[in-house]
Each structure stands twice: as structure tokens, then as C-alpha cells.
C-alpha positions as a Python dict, from the first residue, in 0.01 Angstrom:
ca = {
    (1, 'E'): (0, 0, 0),
    (2, 'V'): (87, -182, 324),
    (3, 'V'): (275, -445, 123),
    (4, 'K'): (501, -174, -23),
    (5, 'L'): (544, 19, 302),
    (6, 'E'): (633, -293, 498),
    (7, 'K'): (834, -440, 207),
    (8, 'L'): (644, -768, 233),
    (9, 'E'): (742, -1047, -2),
    (10, 'V'): (640, -1406, -69),
    (11, 'T'): (913, -1661, -16),
    (12, 'E'): (951, -1976, -220),
    (13, 'E'): (876, -2177, 94),
    (14, 'E'): (549, -1988, 150),
    (15, 'M'): (446, -2045, -211),
    (16, 'E'): (525, -2417, -187),
    (17, 'A'): (330, -2446, 138),
    (18, 'S'): (31, -2272, -19),
    (19, 'L'): (42, -2502, -320),
    (20, 'E'): (47, -2803, -89),
    (21, 'V'): (-261, -2671, 93),
    (22, 'I'): (-440, -2614, -239),
    (23, 'C'): (-354, -2969, -343),
    (24, 'R'): (-481, -3118, -16),
    (25, 'Q'): (-805, -2921, -41),
    (26, 'N'): (-859, -3050, -394),
    (27, 'N'): (-733, -3406, -347),
    (28, 'M'): (-448, -3348, -591),
    (29, 'T'): (-74, -3387, -595),
    (30, 'V'): (158, -3099, -679),
    (31, 'E'): (244, -3287, -999),
    (32, 'M'): (-124, -3288, -1094),
    (33, 'L'): (-150, -2915, -1023),
    (34, 'K'): (165, -2809, -1210),
    (35, 'P'): (9, -2801, -1561),
    (36, 'H'): (-246, -2549, -1430),
    (37, 'I'): (5, -2314, -1271),
    (38, 'D'): (39, -2008, -1489),
    (39, 'E'): (121, -1642, -1428),
    (40, 'K'): (-234, -1557, -1320),
    (41, 'F'): (-249, -1852, -1079),
    (42, 'T'): (89, -1761, -928),
    (43, 'Y'): (-17, -1397, -894),
    (44, 'T'): (-341, -1495, -722),
    (45, 'V'): (-168, -1727, -474),
    (46, 'S'): (100, -1463, -403),
    (47, 'R'): (-166, -1196, -339),
    (48, 'S'): (-345, -1431, -103),
    (49, 'I'): (-25, -1493, 94),
    (50, 'L'): (49, -1118, 107),
    (51, 'M'): (-305, -1039, 225),
    (52, 'G'): (-260, -1288, 507),
    (53, 'K'): (61, -1114, 608),
    (54, 'V'): (-109, -773, 599),
    (55, 'M'): (-398, -899, 810),
    (56, 'R'): (-155, -1041, 1068),
    (57, 'L'): (33, -709, 1080),
    (58, 'I'): (-290, -517, 1134),
    (59, 'R'): (-415, -762, 1395),
    (60, 'D'): (-83, -756, 1581),
    (61, 'A'): (-75, -375, 1579),
    (62, 'A'): (-437, -334, 1687),
    (63, 'E'): (-515, -213, 2034),
    (64, 'V'): (-823, -335, 2215),
    (65, 'V'): (-1022, -46, 2357),
    (66, 'E'): (-1300, -110, 2603),
    (67, 'D'): (-1584, 138, 2643),
}
């Protein structure tokens, strides 16, 4: 819902950066990962990026209230 309201999108640069992180975490190169990148994989990575953006929006908009 927030993604639609805020018109959040995943850029090609963000996707590439995420793939590089995945590769580093798994001791792989992007070339090694490419055969495993399918629609489901791309969707999952995109959703992860979008969730990060949503969490940052919420955190940035939050107000700290002390009792």
C-alpha cells in the first residue's frame, strides 16, 4: 500500500547493487549468479528493496514521544 501511495520504484542501479551484495554474501560473481536469476528471484529482490524504502520512510516520518 505504501509503495503505491508513495510511488516507490526499484531502479536498475538499486537492483545491480543488491545483486552485488548477494554475490559477496555467497562468494559468487554476478556471472555465476546470472543463470539463477529468474522472474521469482527478481521479484523477491525487488520486494526486498521496496521494503527497505518503506521502512526508511516510516522511520524518517516517526516522531519520538517521551512519557
